[in-house]
Amino acid sequence: MKAGWYIFLYHNISWEETPYTRGLEPTHPPNIFQDHLSRLSELGEFVSISEGLSRLDSGTVSSPTFSFWFDDGLVGVRKYALPLLEKYNVTGGLSVCSHFFNRQDFFWRFKLSYLSYIDGLRFLRHRLKKYGYTKGMSIKGFCLDNFSEAIVEEIDTVFRNVTSDPEREDAFRLFETKTGLMELKEKEWTLANHTAAHYPVGEDSFLSHFERQFSECEAEYKALFGEESKFWVLPFDRGKCRSRRLIERFRECANNRYLVLVGNKMNTPSNTKEKVIFRITPPVCKGTHLYRSLLDVMNFGTGL
């Protein structure tokens, strides 16, 4: 493998695949994640996010160097990924949304997945027609491509109609508590700002809310941890849908922070100098297939 800093992005590490998470970013079972760690440990060195960034900026990355990042603040990361990474004496990064750890509002995409699971999307289709939805369209794709707070309200209305108060309260168990986040912070994990409510603020449809969403989460982040975040992690980094004004908008309000994207490529001093960090999304596969799978994900474009 080419010498460089590679950050691998996961979401949940758990034995449980729930109706809320099906059809979205894959849940990696702990045994598969362990298999990935075992294989990657043969290919390079594990470092924390801060150490990887420091080495890259100082020009001391002389071998394949790997870090691990987890988006959305799901509780399975602390329960399963934390002890597995501790065996390798390395910490990870976790992106959090304030609406989720504050139990303020449940993730709207999880609501969609649940509606799909119980055949509840038929109720939503009718409500979305006034926004331009037509029969045969993917509802998940339509909601992202035409995103608005009004559409989120329609999703929430249907979700509330088919669930009870106890069901909605219990659903938050998927997300970390403030106590759990403090435990990770005390173990020197990197905690990052992932916006307040995980809206597509990097796309033209909602770019006007970029600063508001990150600032709202930043206030809660600072209240919880007593410091400002160093990383702003973009939700829904659909590369082809990124606004051309994204980087400009970020620089207007980020105050020397880093913008964290997906990108599926190795980090270089040139991108970190521009305050941009890229991550790679591994598929759910055995460790023996991981190397080839990563080549497919990265399109052979970054030296893996």
Short mmCIF file of C-alpha atoms in Angstrom, two decimals:
data_model
loop_
_atom_site.label_atom_id
_atom_site.label_comp_id
_atom_site.label_asym_id
_atom_site.label_seq_id
_atom_site.Cartn_x
_atom_site.Cartn_y
_atom_site.Cartn_z
CA MET A 1 0.00 0.00 0.00
CA LYS A 2 1.07 3.57 -0.65
CA ALA A 3 2.28 5.55 2.35
CA GLY A 4 -0.41 7.98 3.49
CA TRP A 5 -3.14 8.73 6.00
CA TYR A 6 -6.36 6.81 5.43
CA ILE A 7 -9.45 7.40 7.58
CA PHE A 8 -12.06 4.64 7.51
CA LEU A 9 -15.64 5.76 8.06
CA TYR A 10 -18.21 3.56 9.76
CA HIS A 11 -21.61 4.36 11.22
CA ASN A 12 -22.92 1.80 13.67
CA ILE A 13 -21.04 -1.21 15.03
CA SER A 14 -23.70 -3.55 16.38
CA TRP A 15 -25.20 -7.02 16.24
CA GLU A 16 -28.59 -5.39 15.86
CA GLU A 17 -30.00 -4.18 12.52
CA THR A 18 -33.15 -2.29 13.45
CA PRO A 19 -36.14 -1.14 11.37
CA TYR A 20 -34.79 2.39 11.83
CA THR A 21 -31.43 1.70 10.19
CA ARG A 22 -32.26 -0.74 7.41
CA GLY A 23 -31.63 0.54 3.93
CA LEU A 24 -29.28 3.31 5.08
CA GLU A 25 -25.56 3.24 5.78
CA PRO A 26 -24.67 -0.35 6.67
CA THR A 27 -24.36 -1.55 10.24
CA HIS A 28 -21.10 -3.47 10.63
CA PRO A 29 -21.39 -6.40 13.06
CA PRO A 30 -18.61 -6.43 15.68
CA ASN A 31 -17.03 -9.59 14.25
CA ILE A 32 -16.77 -7.96 10.81
CA PHE A 33 -15.28 -4.80 12.30
CA GLN A 34 -12.79 -6.93 14.23
CA ASP A 35 -11.94 -8.70 10.97
CA HIS A 36 -11.30 -5.34 9.32
CA LEU A 37 -9.01 -4.29 12.17
CA SER A 38 -7.09 -7.54 11.98
CA ARG A 39 -6.53 -7.22 8.23
CA LEU A 40 -5.65 -3.53 8.33
CA SER A 41 -3.18 -4.08 11.18
CA GLU A 42 -1.23 -6.28 8.78
CA LEU A 43 -1.15 -3.52 6.17
CA GLY A 44 -0.23 -0.47 8.23
CA GLU A 45 -0.20 1.40 11.54
CA PHE A 46 -3.21 2.59 13.58
CA VAL A 47 -3.21 6.16 14.94
CA SER A 48 -5.72 8.52 16.52
CA ILE A 49 -7.30 11.29 14.44
CA SER A 50 -5.12 13.95 16.05
CA GLU A 51 -1.94 11.91 15.57
CA GLY A 52 -2.75 11.18 11.92
CA LEU A 53 -3.35 14.87 11.24
CA SER A 54 -0.16 15.86 13.07
CA ARG A 55 1.96 13.37 11.14
CA LEU A 56 0.53 14.40 7.80
CA ASP A 57 1.04 18.10 8.48
CA SER A 58 4.61 17.51 9.68
CA GLY A 59 5.49 15.28 6.73
CA THR A 60 6.23 12.23 8.88
CA VAL A 61 3.79 9.74 7.33
CA SER A 62 6.21 7.17 5.96
CA SER A 63 3.93 4.14 5.83
CA PRO A 64 0.22 3.31 5.42
CA THR A 65 -1.40 4.97 8.44
CA PHE A 66 -5.00 4.26 9.45
CA SER A 67 -7.59 6.04 11.62
CA PHE A 68 -11.22 5.22 12.34
CA TRP A 69 -14.22 7.54 12.32
CA PHE A 70 -17.89 6.90 13.14
CA ASP A 71 -20.76 9.17 12.08
CA ASP A 72 -24.12 10.01 13.70
CA GLY A 73 -23.34 9.29 17.36
CA LEU A 74 -24.79 5.79 17.61
CA VAL A 75 -24.45 3.91 20.88
CA GLY A 76 -23.04 0.74 19.31
CA VAL A 77 -19.74 2.53 18.73
CA ARG A 78 -18.99 2.85 22.45
CA LYS A 79 -20.42 -0.57 23.23
CA TYR A 80 -18.59 -2.55 20.55
CA ALA A 81 -16.03 -0.47 18.61
CA LEU A 82 -14.41 1.11 21.69
CA PRO A 83 -13.22 -2.15 23.29
CA LEU A 84 -12.05 -3.52 19.94
CA LEU A 85 -9.98 -0.42 19.21
CA GLU A 86 -8.59 -0.46 22.76
CA LYS A 87 -7.00 -3.81 21.97
CA TYR A 88 -4.91 -1.95 19.40
CA ASN A 89 -4.27 1.00 21.76
CA VAL A 90 -5.94 3.49 19.46
CA THR A 91 -8.86 5.89 19.78
CA GLY A 92 -11.41 6.85 17.13
CA GLY A 93 -13.54 9.78 16.10
CA LEU A 94 -17.29 10.16 16.61
CA SER A 95 -19.53 12.72 14.89
CA VAL A 96 -22.55 13.81 16.93
CA CYS A 97 -25.80 15.68 16.26
CA SER A 98 -27.15 17.72 19.16
CA HIS A 99 -30.82 16.92 18.47
CA PHE A 100 -30.00 13.24 18.92
CA PHE A 101 -27.90 13.29 22.09
CA ASN A 102 -30.31 15.84 23.62
CA ARG A 103 -33.30 13.60 22.71
CA GLN A 104 -34.76 16.70 21.06
CA ASP A 105 -35.78 15.10 17.76
CA PHE A 106 -35.27 11.69 16.18
CA PHE A 107 -33.29 11.31 12.93
CA TRP A 108 -35.67 11.95 10.03
CA ARG A 109 -34.02 9.32 7.83
CA PHE A 110 -34.53 6.72 10.55
CA LYS A 111 -38.20 7.66 10.54
CA LEU A 112 -38.33 6.97 6.81
CA SER A 113 -36.70 3.58 7.27
CA TYR A 114 -39.19 2.67 9.95
CA LEU A 115 -42.11 3.71 7.74
CA SER A 116 -40.69 1.54 4.96
CA TYR A 117 -40.41 -1.41 7.35
CA ILE A 118 -44.07 -1.23 8.42
CA ASP A 119 -45.40 -0.37 4.93
CA GLY A 120 -46.13 3.15 6.09
CA LEU A 121 -44.60 4.94 3.12
CA ARG A 122 -47.93 4.66 1.32
CA PHE A 123 -49.30 7.26 3.75
CA LEU A 124 -46.36 9.55 3.08
CA ARG A 125 -46.52 9.31 -0.71
CA HIS A 126 -49.88 11.04 -0.76
CA ARG A 127 -48.62 13.87 1.45
CA LEU A 128 -45.55 14.42 -0.74
CA LYS A 129 -47.45 14.89 -3.99
CA LYS A 130 -47.80 18.63 -3.42
CA TYR A 131 -44.00 18.88 -3.35
CA GLY A 132 -43.65 17.20 -6.75
CA TYR A 133 -43.49 13.54 -5.81
CA THR A 134 -44.92 11.18 -8.43
CA LYS A 135 -45.56 7.45 -8.42
CA GLY A 136 -42.48 5.30 -8.85
CA MET A 137 -40.00 7.76 -7.40
CA SER A 138 -37.71 6.69 -4.55
CA ILE A 139 -39.05 8.46 -1.48
CA LYS A 140 -35.64 8.54 0.20
CA GLY A 141 -34.07 9.99 -2.93
CA PHE A 142 -36.91 12.44 -3.46
CA CYS A 143 -36.72 13.76 0.09
CA LEU A 144 -33.00 14.42 -0.21
CA ASP A 145 -33.19 15.92 -3.70
CA ASN A 146 -36.05 18.22 -2.70
CA PHE A 147 -35.18 18.69 0.93
CA SER A 148 -37.03 21.24 3.05
CA GLU A 149 -38.21 21.60 6.62
CA ALA A 150 -41.77 21.22 5.32
CA ILE A 151 -40.96 17.75 4.00
CA VAL A 152 -39.39 16.85 7.36
CA GLU A 153 -42.65 17.91 9.03
CA GLU A 154 -44.63 15.65 6.69
CA ILE A 155 -42.40 12.70 7.58
CA ASP A 156 -42.77 13.46 11.28
CA THR A 157 -46.56 13.70 11.01
CA VAL A 158 -46.85 10.25 9.46
CA PHE A 159 -44.29 8.81 11.87
CA ARG A 160 -46.24 10.10 14.87
CA ASN A 161 -49.49 8.74 13.47
CA VAL A 162 -48.12 5.18 13.38
CA THR A 163 -46.09 5.16 16.61
CA SER A 164 -46.81 5.69 20.29
CA ASP A 165 -45.03 7.98 22.72
CA PRO A 166 -43.20 5.04 24.39
CA GLU A 167 -42.08 3.73 20.98
CA ARG A 168 -40.65 7.08 19.99
CA GLU A 169 -38.92 7.50 23.34
CA ASP A 170 -37.42 4.02 23.13
CA ALA A 171 -36.06 4.66 19.63
CA PHE A 172 -33.54 7.14 21.06
CA ARG A 173 -31.69 4.21 22.66
CA LEU A 174 -29.88 3.90 19.31
CA PHE A 175 -28.08 7.17 20.01
CA GLU A 176 -25.45 8.03 22.58
CA THR A 177 -26.36 9.79 25.80
CA LYS A 178 -24.44 12.75 27.15
CA THR A 179 -22.93 10.45 29.75
CA GLY A 180 -21.73 8.05 27.05
CA LEU A 181 -20.21 10.90 25.05
CA MET A 182 -18.38 12.18 28.11
CA GLU A 183 -16.94 8.70 28.64
CA LEU A 184 -15.55 8.71 25.10
CA LYS A 185 -14.17 12.22 25.59
CA GLU A 186 -12.42 11.15 28.78
CA LYS A 187 -10.87 8.27 26.84
CA GLU A 188 -9.45 10.87 24.44
CA TRP A 189 -11.67 10.09 21.49
CA THR A 190 -12.17 12.86 18.93
CA LEU A 191 -15.74 14.19 19.17
CA ALA A 192 -16.95 16.20 16.17
CA ASN A 193 -19.83 18.52 15.24
CA HIS A 194 -22.19 16.78 12.78
CA THR A 195 -24.86 19.57 12.78
CA ALA A 196 -27.94 19.79 14.94
CA ALA A 197 -30.34 17.58 12.98
CA HIS A 198 -28.40 15.90 10.14
CA TYR A 199 -29.92 17.87 7.26
CA PRO A 200 -28.18 18.05 3.83
CA VAL A 201 -26.62 21.45 4.49
CA GLY A 202 -23.88 20.90 1.92
CA GLU A 203 -26.31 20.82 -1.01
CA ASP A 204 -27.86 23.80 -2.76
CA SER A 205 -31.34 22.92 -1.49
CA PHE A 206 -30.31 23.61 2.13
CA LEU A 207 -26.95 25.39 1.99
CA SER A 208 -28.58 28.52 3.41
CA HIS A 209 -28.95 26.60 6.71
CA PHE A 210 -25.28 25.53 6.84
CA GLU A 211 -24.15 27.99 9.51
CA ARG A 212 -27.34 27.73 11.57
CA GLN A 213 -27.19 23.94 11.79
CA PHE A 214 -23.51 23.78 12.70
CA SER A 215 -23.77 26.73 15.11
CA GLU A 216 -26.70 25.17 16.96
CA CYS A 217 -24.79 21.95 17.47
CA GLU A 218 -21.65 23.92 18.37
CA ALA A 219 -23.43 25.63 21.23
CA GLU A 220 -24.56 22.29 22.66
CA TYR A 221 -21.13 20.76 22.05
CA LYS A 222 -19.44 23.56 24.00
CA ALA A 223 -21.98 23.32 26.81
CA LEU A 224 -21.33 19.58 27.15
CA PHE A 225 -17.56 19.42 26.70
CA GLY A 226 -16.51 22.90 27.78
CA GLU A 227 -14.64 23.57 24.55
CA GLU A 228 -15.26 24.23 20.87
CA SER A 229 -15.11 21.48 18.27
CA LYS A 230 -12.18 21.20 15.89
CA PHE A 231 -14.03 19.32 13.15
CA TRP A 232 -17.29 20.01 11.32
CA VAL A 233 -18.48 16.83 9.63
CA LEU A 234 -20.77 17.28 6.63
CA PRO A 235 -23.96 15.18 6.70
CA PHE A 236 -25.01 13.38 3.51
CA ASP A 237 -21.81 13.98 1.65
CA ARG A 238 -23.20 12.95 -1.72
CA GLY A 239 -20.15 14.00 -3.70
CA LYS A 240 -21.95 14.76 -6.96
CA CYS A 241 -24.55 16.80 -5.07
CA ARG A 242 -22.16 19.01 -3.12
CA SER A 243 -22.83 22.67 -3.70
CA ARG A 244 -20.10 24.48 -5.60
CA ARG A 245 -20.34 27.10 -2.88
CA LEU A 246 -19.78 24.63 -0.02
CA ILE A 247 -16.11 25.36 0.68
CA GLU A 248 -16.69 29.10 0.42
CA ARG A 249 -19.62 28.89 2.83
CA PHE A 250 -17.60 26.76 5.24
CA ARG A 251 -14.70 29.21 5.29
CA GLU A 252 -17.05 32.09 6.02
CA CYS A 253 -18.06 30.68 9.40
CA ALA A 254 -15.74 27.81 10.41
CA ASN A 255 -13.07 29.80 12.31
CA ASN A 256 -10.06 27.64 11.40
CA ARG A 257 -11.87 24.33 11.85
CA TYR A 258 -11.60 21.35 9.49
CA LEU A 259 -14.39 20.32 7.14
CA VAL A 260 -14.71 16.53 7.15
CA LEU A 261 -16.08 14.86 4.01
CA VAL A 262 -16.30 11.33 2.64
CA GLY A 263 -14.56 11.48 -0.74
CA ASN A 264 -13.26 7.89 -0.54
CA LYS A 265 -9.63 8.86 -0.94
CA MET A 266 -6.38 9.13 0.95
CA ASN A 267 -5.55 12.37 2.73
CA THR A 268 -2.64 14.48 1.51
CA PRO A 269 -0.89 17.57 2.93
CA SER A 270 -2.52 19.66 0.22
CA ASN A 271 -6.09 18.89 1.33
CA THR A 272 -5.39 19.25 5.07
CA LYS A 273 -3.63 22.55 4.34
CA GLU A 274 -6.97 23.66 2.89
CA LYS A 275 -8.68 22.45 6.11
CA VAL A 276 -10.43 19.55 4.37
CA ILE A 277 -10.27 15.91 5.49
CA PHE A 278 -11.45 12.90 3.50
CA ARG A 279 -12.67 9.50 4.66
CA ILE A 280 -13.21 6.09 3.06
CA THR A 281 -16.34 3.99 3.55
CA PRO A 282 -15.54 0.26 3.88
CA PRO A 283 -18.23 -2.18 2.76
CA VAL A 284 -19.55 -4.95 4.99
CA CYS A 285 -17.20 -7.76 4.01
CA LYS A 286 -14.73 -10.20 5.52
CA GLY A 287 -11.22 -8.99 6.18
CA THR A 288 -9.86 -11.25 3.46
CA HIS A 289 -11.95 -9.31 0.93
CA LEU A 290 -11.36 -5.87 2.40
CA TYR A 291 -8.35 -4.83 0.32
CA ARG A 292 -10.06 -5.57 -3.00
CA SER A 293 -13.31 -4.01 -1.79
CA LEU A 294 -11.52 -0.80 -0.85
CA LEU A 295 -9.95 -0.64 -4.28
CA ASP A 296 -13.44 -0.80 -5.76
CA VAL A 297 -14.72 1.90 -3.40
CA MET A 298 -11.81 4.19 -4.18
CA ASN A 299 -11.90 3.47 -7.93
CA PHE A 300 -8.17 2.77 -7.96
CA GLY A 301 -7.63 6.50 -7.70
CA THR A 302 -5.53 7.10 -4.59
CA GLY A 303 -2.70 4.63 -4.38
CA LEU A 304 -4.29 1.88 -2.30
#
